[in-house]
Short mmCIF file of C-alpha atoms in Angstrom, two decimals:
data_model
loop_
_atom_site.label_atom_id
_atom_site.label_comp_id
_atom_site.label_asym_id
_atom_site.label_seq_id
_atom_site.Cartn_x
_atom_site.Cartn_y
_atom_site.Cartn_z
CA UNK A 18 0.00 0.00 0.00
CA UNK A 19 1.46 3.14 -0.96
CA UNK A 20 1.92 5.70 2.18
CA UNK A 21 -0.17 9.09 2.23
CA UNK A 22 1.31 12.28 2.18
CA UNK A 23 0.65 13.28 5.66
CA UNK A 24 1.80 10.01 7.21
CA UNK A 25 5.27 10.85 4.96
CA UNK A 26 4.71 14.39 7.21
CA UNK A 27 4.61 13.26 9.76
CA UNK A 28 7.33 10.49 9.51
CA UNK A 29 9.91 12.61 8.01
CA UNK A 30 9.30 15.64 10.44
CA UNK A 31 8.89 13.24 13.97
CA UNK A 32 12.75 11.67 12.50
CA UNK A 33 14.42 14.82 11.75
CA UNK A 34 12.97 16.32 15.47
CA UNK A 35 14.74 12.93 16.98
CA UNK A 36 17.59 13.29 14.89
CA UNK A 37 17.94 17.46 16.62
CA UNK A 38 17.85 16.11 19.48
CA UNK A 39 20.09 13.65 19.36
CA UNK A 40 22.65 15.76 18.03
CA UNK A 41 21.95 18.51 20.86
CA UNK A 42 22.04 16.10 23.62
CA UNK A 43 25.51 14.22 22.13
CA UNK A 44 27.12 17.57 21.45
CA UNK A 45 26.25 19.02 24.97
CA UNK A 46 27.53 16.00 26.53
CA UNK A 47 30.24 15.67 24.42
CA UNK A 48 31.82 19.22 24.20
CA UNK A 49 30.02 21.30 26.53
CA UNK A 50 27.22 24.19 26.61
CA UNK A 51 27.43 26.34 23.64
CA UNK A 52 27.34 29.46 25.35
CA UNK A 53 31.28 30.00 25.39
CA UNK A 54 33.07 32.89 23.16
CA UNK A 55 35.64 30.45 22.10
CA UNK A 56 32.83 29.39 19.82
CA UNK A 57 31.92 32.21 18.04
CA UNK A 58 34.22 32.47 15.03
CA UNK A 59 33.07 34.37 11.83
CA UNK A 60 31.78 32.08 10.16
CA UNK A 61 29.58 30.21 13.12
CA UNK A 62 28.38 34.16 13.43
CA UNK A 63 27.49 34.09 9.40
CA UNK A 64 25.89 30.67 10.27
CA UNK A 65 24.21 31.69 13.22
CA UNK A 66 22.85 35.06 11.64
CA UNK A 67 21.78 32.92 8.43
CA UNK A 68 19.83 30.01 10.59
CA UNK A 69 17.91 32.89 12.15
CA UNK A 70 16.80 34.77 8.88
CA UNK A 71 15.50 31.51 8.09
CA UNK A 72 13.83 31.35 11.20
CA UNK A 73 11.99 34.96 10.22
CA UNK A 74 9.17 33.19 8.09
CA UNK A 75 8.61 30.33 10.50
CA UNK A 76 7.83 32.53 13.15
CA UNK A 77 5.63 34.47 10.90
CA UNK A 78 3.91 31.62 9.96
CA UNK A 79 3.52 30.79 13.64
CA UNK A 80 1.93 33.74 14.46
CA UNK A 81 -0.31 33.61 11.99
CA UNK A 82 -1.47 30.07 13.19
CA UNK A 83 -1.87 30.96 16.85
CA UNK A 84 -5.33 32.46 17.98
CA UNK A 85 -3.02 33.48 20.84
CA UNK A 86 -0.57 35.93 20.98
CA UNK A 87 0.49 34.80 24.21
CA UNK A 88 0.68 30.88 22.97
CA UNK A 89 2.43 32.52 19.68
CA UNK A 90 5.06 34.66 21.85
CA UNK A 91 6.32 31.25 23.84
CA UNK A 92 6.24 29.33 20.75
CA UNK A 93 8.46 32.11 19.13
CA UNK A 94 10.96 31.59 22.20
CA UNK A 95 11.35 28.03 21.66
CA UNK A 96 12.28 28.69 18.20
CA UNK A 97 14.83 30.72 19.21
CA UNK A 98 16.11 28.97 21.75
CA UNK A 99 15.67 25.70 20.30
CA UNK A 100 15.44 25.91 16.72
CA UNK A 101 14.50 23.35 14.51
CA UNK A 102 13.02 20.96 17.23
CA UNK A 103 10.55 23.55 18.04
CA UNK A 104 9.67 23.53 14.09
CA UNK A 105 9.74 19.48 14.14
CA UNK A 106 7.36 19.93 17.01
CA UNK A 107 5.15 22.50 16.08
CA UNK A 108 4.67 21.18 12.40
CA UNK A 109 3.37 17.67 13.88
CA UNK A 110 1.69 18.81 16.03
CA UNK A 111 -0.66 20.26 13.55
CA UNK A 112 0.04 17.67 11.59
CA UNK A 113 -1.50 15.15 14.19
CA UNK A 114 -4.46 17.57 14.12
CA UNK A 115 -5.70 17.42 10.86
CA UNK A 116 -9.23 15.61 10.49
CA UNK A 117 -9.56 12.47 8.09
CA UNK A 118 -10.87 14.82 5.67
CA UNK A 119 -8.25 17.47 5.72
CA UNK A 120 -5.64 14.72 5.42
CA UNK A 121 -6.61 14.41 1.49
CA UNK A 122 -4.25 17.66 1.46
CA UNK A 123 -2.16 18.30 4.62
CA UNK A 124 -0.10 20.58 3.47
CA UNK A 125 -2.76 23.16 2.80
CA UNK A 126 -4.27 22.85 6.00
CA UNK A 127 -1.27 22.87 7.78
CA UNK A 128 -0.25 26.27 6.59
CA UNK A 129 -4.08 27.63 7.47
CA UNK A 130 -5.41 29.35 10.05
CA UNK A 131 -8.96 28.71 11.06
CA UNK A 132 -9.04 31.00 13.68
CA UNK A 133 -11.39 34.40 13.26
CA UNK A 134 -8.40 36.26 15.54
CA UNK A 135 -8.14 38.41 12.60
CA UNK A 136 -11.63 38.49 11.41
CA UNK A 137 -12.16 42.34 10.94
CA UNK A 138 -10.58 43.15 7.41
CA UNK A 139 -7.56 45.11 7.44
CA UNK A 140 -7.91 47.77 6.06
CA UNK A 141 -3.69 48.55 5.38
CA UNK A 142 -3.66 45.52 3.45
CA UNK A 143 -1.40 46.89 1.37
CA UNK A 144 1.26 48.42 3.71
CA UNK A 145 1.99 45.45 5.31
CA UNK A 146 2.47 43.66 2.03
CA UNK A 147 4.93 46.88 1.12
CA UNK A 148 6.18 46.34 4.72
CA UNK A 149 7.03 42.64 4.42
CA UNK A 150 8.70 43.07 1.11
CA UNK A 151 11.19 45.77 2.44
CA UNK A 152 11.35 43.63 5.23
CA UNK A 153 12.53 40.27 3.92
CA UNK A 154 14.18 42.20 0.96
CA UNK A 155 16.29 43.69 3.92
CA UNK A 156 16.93 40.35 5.44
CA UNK A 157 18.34 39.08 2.18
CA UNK A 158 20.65 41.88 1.42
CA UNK A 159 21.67 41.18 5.30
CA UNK A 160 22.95 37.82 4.56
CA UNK A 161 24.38 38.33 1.28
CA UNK A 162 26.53 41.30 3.01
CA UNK A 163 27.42 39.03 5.63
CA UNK A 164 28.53 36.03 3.62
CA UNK A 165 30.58 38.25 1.25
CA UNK A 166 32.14 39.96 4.84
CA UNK A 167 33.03 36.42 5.78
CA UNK A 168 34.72 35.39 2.78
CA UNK A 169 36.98 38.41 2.23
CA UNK A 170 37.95 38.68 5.94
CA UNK A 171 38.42 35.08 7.07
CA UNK A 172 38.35 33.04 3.79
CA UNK A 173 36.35 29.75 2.66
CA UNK A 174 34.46 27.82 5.09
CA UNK A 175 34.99 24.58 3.81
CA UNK A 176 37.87 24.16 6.19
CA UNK A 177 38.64 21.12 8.26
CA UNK A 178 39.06 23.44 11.53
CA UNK A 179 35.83 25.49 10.96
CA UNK A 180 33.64 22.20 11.58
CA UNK A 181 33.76 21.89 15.65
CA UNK A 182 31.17 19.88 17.14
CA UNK A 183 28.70 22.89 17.43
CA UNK A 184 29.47 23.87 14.23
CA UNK A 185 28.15 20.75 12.79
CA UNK A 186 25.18 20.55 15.42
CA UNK A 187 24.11 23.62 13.89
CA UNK A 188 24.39 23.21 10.51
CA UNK A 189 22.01 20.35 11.50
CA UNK A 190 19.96 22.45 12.96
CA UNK A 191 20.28 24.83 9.79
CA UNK A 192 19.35 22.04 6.94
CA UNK A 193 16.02 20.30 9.36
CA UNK A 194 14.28 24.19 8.94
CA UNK A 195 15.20 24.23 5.13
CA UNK A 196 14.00 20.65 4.30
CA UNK A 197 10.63 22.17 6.43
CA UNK A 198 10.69 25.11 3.66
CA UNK A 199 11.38 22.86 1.01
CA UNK A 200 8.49 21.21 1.73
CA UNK A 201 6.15 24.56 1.35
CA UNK A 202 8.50 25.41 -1.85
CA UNK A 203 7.84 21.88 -3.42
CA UNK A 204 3.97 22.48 -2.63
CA UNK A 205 3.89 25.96 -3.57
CA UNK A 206 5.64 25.66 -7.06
CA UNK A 207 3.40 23.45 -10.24
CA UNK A 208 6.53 22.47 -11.94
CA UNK A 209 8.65 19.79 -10.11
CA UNK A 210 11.92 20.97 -12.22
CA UNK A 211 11.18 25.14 -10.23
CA UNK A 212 10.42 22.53 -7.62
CA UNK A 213 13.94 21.28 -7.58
CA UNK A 214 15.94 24.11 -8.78
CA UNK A 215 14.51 26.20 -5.55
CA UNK A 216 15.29 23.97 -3.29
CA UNK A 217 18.92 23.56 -4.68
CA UNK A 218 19.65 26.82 -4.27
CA UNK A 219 17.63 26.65 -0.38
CA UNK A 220 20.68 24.56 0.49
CA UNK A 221 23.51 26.32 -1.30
CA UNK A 222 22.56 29.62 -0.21
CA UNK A 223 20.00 29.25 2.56
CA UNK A 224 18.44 32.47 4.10
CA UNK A 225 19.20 34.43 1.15
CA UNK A 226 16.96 32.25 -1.26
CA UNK A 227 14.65 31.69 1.36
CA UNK A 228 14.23 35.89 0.81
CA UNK A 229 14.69 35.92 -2.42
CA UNK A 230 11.99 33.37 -3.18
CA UNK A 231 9.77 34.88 -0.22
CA UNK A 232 9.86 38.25 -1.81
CA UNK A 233 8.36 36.97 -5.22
CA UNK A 234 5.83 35.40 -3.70
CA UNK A 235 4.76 38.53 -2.04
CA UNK A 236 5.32 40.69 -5.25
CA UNK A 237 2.49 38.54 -6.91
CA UNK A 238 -0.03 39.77 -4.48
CA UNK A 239 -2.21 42.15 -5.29
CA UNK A 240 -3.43 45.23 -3.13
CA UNK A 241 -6.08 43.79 -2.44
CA UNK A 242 -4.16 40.61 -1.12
CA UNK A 243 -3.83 39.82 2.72
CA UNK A 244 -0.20 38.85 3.67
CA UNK A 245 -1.00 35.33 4.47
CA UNK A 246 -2.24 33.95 0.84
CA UNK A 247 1.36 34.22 0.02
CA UNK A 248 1.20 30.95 1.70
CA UNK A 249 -0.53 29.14 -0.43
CA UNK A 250 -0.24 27.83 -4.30
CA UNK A 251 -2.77 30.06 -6.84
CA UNK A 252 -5.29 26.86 -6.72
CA UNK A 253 -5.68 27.11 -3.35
CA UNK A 254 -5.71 30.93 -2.91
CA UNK A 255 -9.04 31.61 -3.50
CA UNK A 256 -10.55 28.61 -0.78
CA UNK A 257 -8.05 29.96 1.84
CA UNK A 258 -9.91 33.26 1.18
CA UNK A 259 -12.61 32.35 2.55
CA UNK A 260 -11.65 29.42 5.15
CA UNK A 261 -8.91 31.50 6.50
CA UNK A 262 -8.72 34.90 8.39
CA UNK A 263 -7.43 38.45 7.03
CA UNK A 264 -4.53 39.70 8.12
#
């Protein structure tokens, strides 16, 4: 019998939470707490500043999920302080939510909000479309000045010293949030091949695709557009219009 998209889901995102934590319980036990300044060389810093760009749209997606800002600010925390097995978490957890029905297409109702939290329609629809462009067109230009800073003052990182234990737990921790938003690229593009080329380029260049790529989608909105349809693929657009709430 072949296996259904959201049991994939939520095989492939309960693995890759175990496999975090794995890695951060090992690494503590093996070298230490991270919190030390012999740590922070330029390129963890680059590595550090481009896990958390990444981090950016999660959040925001987070938010937008959460009927509670209060439930949304602690979930926000433990993506910060614990990265990628807060987003293994989260995701199946809503995952594990889904109704028989919704399970035809988990993806989709994963990424939508059912909550009326936002129910009265925004009437600055467009400024925070303006607002989230500059933003994440900021964000990009962030990390491409700070990956070009690394490499002319302290060289290539694909150097034998560079990869310290927490080096490589984080870089873990990096790749487990791309492969989550290569999963929303993969269901957000029609052609496999843009499927595949995006996603290439997620794990070359990480938060500065994830911008780049973020940024078209929110170009292709209209004025009339709230924020969150960005989410979704053009079939779906018009259903999460009215299932979902206006931010």
């Amino acid at each position: 019998m072949a296996i259904s998209l959201v049991t994939f889901l939520r095989i492939l995102f309960g693995i890759l939470g175990s496999l975090m934590l794995l890695t951060l319980v090992y690494t503590i036990f093996s070298d230490g707490l991270p919190f030390r300044t012999d740590l922070l060389t330029p390129w963890m810093a680059a590595t550090l500043v481009d896990f958390y760009i990444n981090v950016v749209p999660i959040a925001a997606w987070v938010i937008y999920k959460e009927s509670n800002w209060i439930r949304a600010g602690l979930w926000i925390v433990l993506l910060i302080c614990l990265g990628s097995l807060t987003t293994c978490g989260y995701i199946l957890l809503q995952l594990m939510k889904l109704s028989t029905k919704e399970s035809e297409d988990p993806i989709y109702h994963v990424l939508l909000c059912h909550s009326n939290k936002y129910s009265v329609v925004d009437k600055h629809r467009q400024s925070h479309v303006l607002i989230a462009r500059v933003v994440f067109a900021a964000l990009g230009l962030l990390m491409l000045g700070t990956l070009i800073y690394t490499l002319l003052t302290d060289g290539s990182p694909f150097r034998k010293e560079l990869f310290t234990p927490w080096m490589d737990a984080t870089l873990i921790d990096f790749y487990i949030n791309v492969t989550a938003l290569s999963v929303w690229v993969a269901y957000k593009e029609s052609s496999w091949v843009t499927a595949v080329v995006w996603i290439i380029l997620l794990i070359c260049f990480g938060s500065i695709t994830t911008c780049v790529y973020i940024t078209i989608q929110l170009s292709r909105l209209t004025c009339q557009d709230p924020i969150y349809v960005a989410l979704f693929k053009s079939g779906d657009r018009a259903e999460s219009r009215s299932e979902g709430v206006l931010i």
